[in-house]
CSV table of C-alpha atoms in Angstrom, one decimal:
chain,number,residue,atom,x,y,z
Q,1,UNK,CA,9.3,-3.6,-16.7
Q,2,UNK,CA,8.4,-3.6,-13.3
Q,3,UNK,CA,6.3,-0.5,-11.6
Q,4,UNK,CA,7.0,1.0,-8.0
Q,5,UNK,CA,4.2,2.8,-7.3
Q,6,UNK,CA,3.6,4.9,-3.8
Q,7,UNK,CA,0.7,7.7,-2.9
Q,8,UNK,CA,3.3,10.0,-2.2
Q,9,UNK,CA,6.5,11.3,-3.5
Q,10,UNK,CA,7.8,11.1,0.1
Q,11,UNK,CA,7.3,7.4,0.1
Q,12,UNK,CA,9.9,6.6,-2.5
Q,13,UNK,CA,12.9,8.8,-1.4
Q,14,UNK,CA,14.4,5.6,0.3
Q,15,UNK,CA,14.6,4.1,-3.3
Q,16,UNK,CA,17.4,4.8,-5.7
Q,17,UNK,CA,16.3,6.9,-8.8
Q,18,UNK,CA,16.6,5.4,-11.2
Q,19,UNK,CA,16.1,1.8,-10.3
Q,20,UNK,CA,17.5,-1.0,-12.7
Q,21,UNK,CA,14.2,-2.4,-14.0
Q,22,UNK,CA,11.7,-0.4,-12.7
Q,23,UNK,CA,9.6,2.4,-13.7
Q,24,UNK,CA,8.1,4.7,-10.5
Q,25,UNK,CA,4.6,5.8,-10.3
Q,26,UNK,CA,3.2,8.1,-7.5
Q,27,UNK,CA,-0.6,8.6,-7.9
Q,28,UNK,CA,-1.7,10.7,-5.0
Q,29,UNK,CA,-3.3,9.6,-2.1
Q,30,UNK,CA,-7.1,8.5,-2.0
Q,31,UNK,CA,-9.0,5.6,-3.5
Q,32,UNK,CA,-9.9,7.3,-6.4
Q,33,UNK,CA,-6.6,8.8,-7.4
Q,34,UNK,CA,-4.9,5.5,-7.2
Q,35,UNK,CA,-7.3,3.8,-9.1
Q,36,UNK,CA,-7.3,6.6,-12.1
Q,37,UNK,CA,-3.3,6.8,-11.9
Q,38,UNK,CA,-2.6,2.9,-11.9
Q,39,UNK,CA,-5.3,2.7,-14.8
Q,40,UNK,CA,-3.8,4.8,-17.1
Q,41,UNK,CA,-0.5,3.1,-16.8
Q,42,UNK,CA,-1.1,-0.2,-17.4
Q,43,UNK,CA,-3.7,0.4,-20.1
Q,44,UNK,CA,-0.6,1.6,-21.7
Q,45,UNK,CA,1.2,-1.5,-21.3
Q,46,UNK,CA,4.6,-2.5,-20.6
Q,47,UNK,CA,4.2,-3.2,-16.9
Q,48,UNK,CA,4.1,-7.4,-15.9
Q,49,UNK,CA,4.7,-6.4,-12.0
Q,50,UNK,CA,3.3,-3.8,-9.4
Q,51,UNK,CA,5.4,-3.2,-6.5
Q,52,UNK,CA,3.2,-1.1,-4.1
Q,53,UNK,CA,5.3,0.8,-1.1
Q,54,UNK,CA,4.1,3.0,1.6
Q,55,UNK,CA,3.4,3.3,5.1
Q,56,UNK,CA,-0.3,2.1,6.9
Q,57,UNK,CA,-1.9,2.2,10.4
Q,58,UNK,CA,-2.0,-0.3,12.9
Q,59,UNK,CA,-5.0,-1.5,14.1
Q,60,UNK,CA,-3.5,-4.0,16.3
Q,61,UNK,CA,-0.5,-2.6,19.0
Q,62,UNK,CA,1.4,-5.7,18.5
Q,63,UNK,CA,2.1,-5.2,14.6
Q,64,UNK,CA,4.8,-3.0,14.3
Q,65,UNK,CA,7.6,-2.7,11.0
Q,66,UNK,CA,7.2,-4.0,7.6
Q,67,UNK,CA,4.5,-6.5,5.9
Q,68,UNK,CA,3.4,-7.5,2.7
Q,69,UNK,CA,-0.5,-7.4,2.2
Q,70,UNK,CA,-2.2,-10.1,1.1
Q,71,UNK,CA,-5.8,-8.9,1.3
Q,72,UNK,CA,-7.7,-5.5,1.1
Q,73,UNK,CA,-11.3,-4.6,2.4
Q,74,UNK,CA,-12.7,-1.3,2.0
Q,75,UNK,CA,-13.8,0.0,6.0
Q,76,UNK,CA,-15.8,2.6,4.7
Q,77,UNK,CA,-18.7,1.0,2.4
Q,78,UNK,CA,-21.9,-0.4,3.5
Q,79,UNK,CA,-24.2,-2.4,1.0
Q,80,UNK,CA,-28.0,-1.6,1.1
Q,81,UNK,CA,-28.5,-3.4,3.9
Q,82,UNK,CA,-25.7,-1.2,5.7
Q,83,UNK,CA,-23.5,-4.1,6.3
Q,84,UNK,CA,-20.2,-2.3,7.3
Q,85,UNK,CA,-17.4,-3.9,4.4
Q,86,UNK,CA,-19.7,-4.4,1.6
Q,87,UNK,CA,-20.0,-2.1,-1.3
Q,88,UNK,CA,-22.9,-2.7,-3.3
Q,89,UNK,CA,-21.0,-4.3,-6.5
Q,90,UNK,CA,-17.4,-4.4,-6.1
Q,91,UNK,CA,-16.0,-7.5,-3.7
Q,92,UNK,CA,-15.7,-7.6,-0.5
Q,93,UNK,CA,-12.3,-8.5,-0.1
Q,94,UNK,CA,-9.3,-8.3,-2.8
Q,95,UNK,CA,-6.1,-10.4,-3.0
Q,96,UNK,CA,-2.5,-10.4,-3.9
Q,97,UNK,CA,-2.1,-14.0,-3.9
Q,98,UNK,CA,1.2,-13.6,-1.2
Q,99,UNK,CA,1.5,-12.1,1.9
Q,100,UNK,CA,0.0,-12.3,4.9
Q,101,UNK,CA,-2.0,-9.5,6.3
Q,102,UNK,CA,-5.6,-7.6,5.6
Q,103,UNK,CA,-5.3,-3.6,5.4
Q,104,UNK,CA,-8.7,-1.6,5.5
Q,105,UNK,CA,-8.8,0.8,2.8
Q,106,UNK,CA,-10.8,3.8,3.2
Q,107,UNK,CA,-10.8,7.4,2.4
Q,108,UNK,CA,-10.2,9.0,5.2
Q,109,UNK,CA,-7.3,9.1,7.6
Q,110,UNK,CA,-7.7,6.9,10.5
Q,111,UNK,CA,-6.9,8.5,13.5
Q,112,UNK,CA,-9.1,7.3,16.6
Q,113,UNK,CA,-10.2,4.7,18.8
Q,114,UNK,CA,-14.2,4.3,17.7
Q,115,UNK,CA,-12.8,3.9,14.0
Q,116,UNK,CA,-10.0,1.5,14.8
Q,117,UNK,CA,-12.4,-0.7,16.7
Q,118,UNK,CA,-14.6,-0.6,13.8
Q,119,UNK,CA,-12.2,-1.5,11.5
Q,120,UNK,CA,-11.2,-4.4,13.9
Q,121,UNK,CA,-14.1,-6.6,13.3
Q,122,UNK,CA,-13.5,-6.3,9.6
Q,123,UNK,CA,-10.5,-8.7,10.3
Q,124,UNK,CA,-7.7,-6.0,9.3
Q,125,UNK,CA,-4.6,-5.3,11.3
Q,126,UNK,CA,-3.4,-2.1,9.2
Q,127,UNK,CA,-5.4,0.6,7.0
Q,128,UNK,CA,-4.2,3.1,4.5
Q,129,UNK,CA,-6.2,5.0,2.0
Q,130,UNK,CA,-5.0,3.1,-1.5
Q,131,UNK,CA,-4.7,-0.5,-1.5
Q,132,UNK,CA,-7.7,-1.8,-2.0
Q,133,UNK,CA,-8.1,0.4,-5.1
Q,134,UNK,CA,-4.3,-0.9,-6.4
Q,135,UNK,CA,-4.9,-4.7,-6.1
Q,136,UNK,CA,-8.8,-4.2,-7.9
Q,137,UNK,CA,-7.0,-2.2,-10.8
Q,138,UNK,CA,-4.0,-4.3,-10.7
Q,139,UNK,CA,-6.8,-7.7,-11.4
Q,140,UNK,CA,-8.6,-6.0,-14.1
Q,141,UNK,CA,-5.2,-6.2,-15.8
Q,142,UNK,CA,-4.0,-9.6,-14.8
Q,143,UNK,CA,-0.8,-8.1,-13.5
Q,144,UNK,CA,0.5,-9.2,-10.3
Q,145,UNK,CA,0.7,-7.0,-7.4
Q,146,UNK,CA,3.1,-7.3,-4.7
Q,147,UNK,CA,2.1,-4.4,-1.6
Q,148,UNK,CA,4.6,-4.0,1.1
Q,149,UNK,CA,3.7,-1.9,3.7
Q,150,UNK,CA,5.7,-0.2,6.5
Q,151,UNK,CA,3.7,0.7,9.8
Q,152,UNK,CA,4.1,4.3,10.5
Q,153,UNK,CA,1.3,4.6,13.5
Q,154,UNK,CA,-1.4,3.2,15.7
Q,155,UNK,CA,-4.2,5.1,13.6
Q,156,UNK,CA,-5.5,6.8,16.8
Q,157,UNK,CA,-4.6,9.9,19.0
Q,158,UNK,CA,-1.3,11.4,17.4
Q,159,UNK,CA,-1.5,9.4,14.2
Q,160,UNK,CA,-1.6,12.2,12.2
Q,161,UNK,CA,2.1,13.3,13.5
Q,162,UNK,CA,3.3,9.9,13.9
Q,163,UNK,CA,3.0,9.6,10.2
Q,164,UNK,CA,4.1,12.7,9.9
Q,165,UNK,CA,7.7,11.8,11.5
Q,166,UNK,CA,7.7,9.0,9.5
Q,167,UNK,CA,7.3,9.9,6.4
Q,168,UNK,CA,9.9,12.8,7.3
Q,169,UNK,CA,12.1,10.3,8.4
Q,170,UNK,CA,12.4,8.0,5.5
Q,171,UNK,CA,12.9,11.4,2.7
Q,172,UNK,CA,15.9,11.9,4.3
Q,173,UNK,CA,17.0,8.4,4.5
Q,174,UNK,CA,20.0,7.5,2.4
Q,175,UNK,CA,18.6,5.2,-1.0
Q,176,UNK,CA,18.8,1.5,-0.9
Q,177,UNK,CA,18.2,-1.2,-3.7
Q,178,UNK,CA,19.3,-4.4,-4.3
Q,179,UNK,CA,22.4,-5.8,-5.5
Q,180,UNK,CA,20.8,-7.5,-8.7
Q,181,UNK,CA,17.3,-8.1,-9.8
Q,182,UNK,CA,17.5,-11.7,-9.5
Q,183,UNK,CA,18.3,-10.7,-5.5
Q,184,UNK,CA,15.4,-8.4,-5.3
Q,185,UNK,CA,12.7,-10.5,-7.3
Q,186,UNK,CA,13.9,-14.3,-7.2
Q,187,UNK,CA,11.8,-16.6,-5.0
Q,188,UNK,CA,10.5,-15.5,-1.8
Q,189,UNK,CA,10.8,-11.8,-1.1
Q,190,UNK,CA,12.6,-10.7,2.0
Q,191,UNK,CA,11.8,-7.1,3.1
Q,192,UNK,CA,14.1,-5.2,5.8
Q,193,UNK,CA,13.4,-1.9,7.2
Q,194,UNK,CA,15.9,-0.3,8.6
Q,195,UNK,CA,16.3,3.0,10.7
Q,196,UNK,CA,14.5,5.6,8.1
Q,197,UNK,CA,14.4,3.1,5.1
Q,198,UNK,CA,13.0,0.4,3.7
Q,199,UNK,CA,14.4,-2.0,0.9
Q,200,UNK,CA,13.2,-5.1,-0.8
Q,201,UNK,CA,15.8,-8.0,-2.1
């Protein structure tokens, strides 16, 4: 069994319910309520994939639509020598082993210029408030974790309706899902988004 998991309720309305082969997960939004929701449900077992979807800031005006992650750093830990990135005993950086961008993690909603700047010279181009805490869970397990994230704003002035609209947008999208699993899961996975909806084959 495969588990979709998303922060919020509103993230998954573009997904049919039920979908063949998966179970769904939503586990609020923040670091720690992802981390305490994803635990619980694979220390029950029965899960051998994560499928993470959900909408991030930008950080960089030129990425725009769909991506799958393939690293989070946390933007708002120092270590004890108040190096910006570093928490004082979990990694620096996590991986999915695919993908290819970096999303800041952090909990707090990102939503001007000083903090996007910031999180710049981490090396991310989007941030959201639940990655990092999924892919460090998802490793403790040795399940894989596939996180596919749709950009939803530019994590400055406005970003807070920007996201709004978006999320709006995509609950009252019609539901999409593959044809056939082998489709949605074999080899290389192609996402689309489309206008309010986002589907993975």
């Amino acid at each position: 069994m495969k588990l979709l998991v998303a922060a919020l309720a509103s993230e998954l309305d573009a997904f049919e319910d039920p979908l063949d082969g998966f179970e769904r997960l939503v586990t609020g939004p923040g670091k720690l309520q992802a981390a305490y929701a994803l635990t619980r449900r694979l220390d029950a077992s029965g899960i051998d994939e994560v499928v993470v979807v959900g909408t991030a800031g930008s950080v960089d005006a030129s990425v725009t639509g769909v991506h799958e992650v393939a690293a989070a750093i946390q933007h708002d830990v120092t270590d004890i020598d108040g190096v910006a990135g570093q928490h004082v005993s979990l990694p620096a950086r996590v991986e999915t082993g695919g993908g290819t961008v970096t999303i800041a993690t952090g909990d707090h909603f990102v939503d001007d210029a000083d903090a996007v700047a910031s999180i710049r010279t981490l090396g991310a181009t989007l941030v959201d408030m639940e990655t990092y805490a999924y892919i460090w869970v998802a490793e403790r397990f040795g399940v894989p974790i596939t996180v596919l994230k749709a950009v939803s704003d530019s994590a400055q002035d406005d970003a807070i309706t920007d996201w709004r609209s978006t999320v709006a947008a995509r609950s009252c999208a019609p539901r999409s899902g593959a044809a056939t699993a082998s489709e949605r899961w074999g080899g290389r996975r192609c996402v689309r988004a489309g206008r309010g909806s986002v589907r993975v084959t």
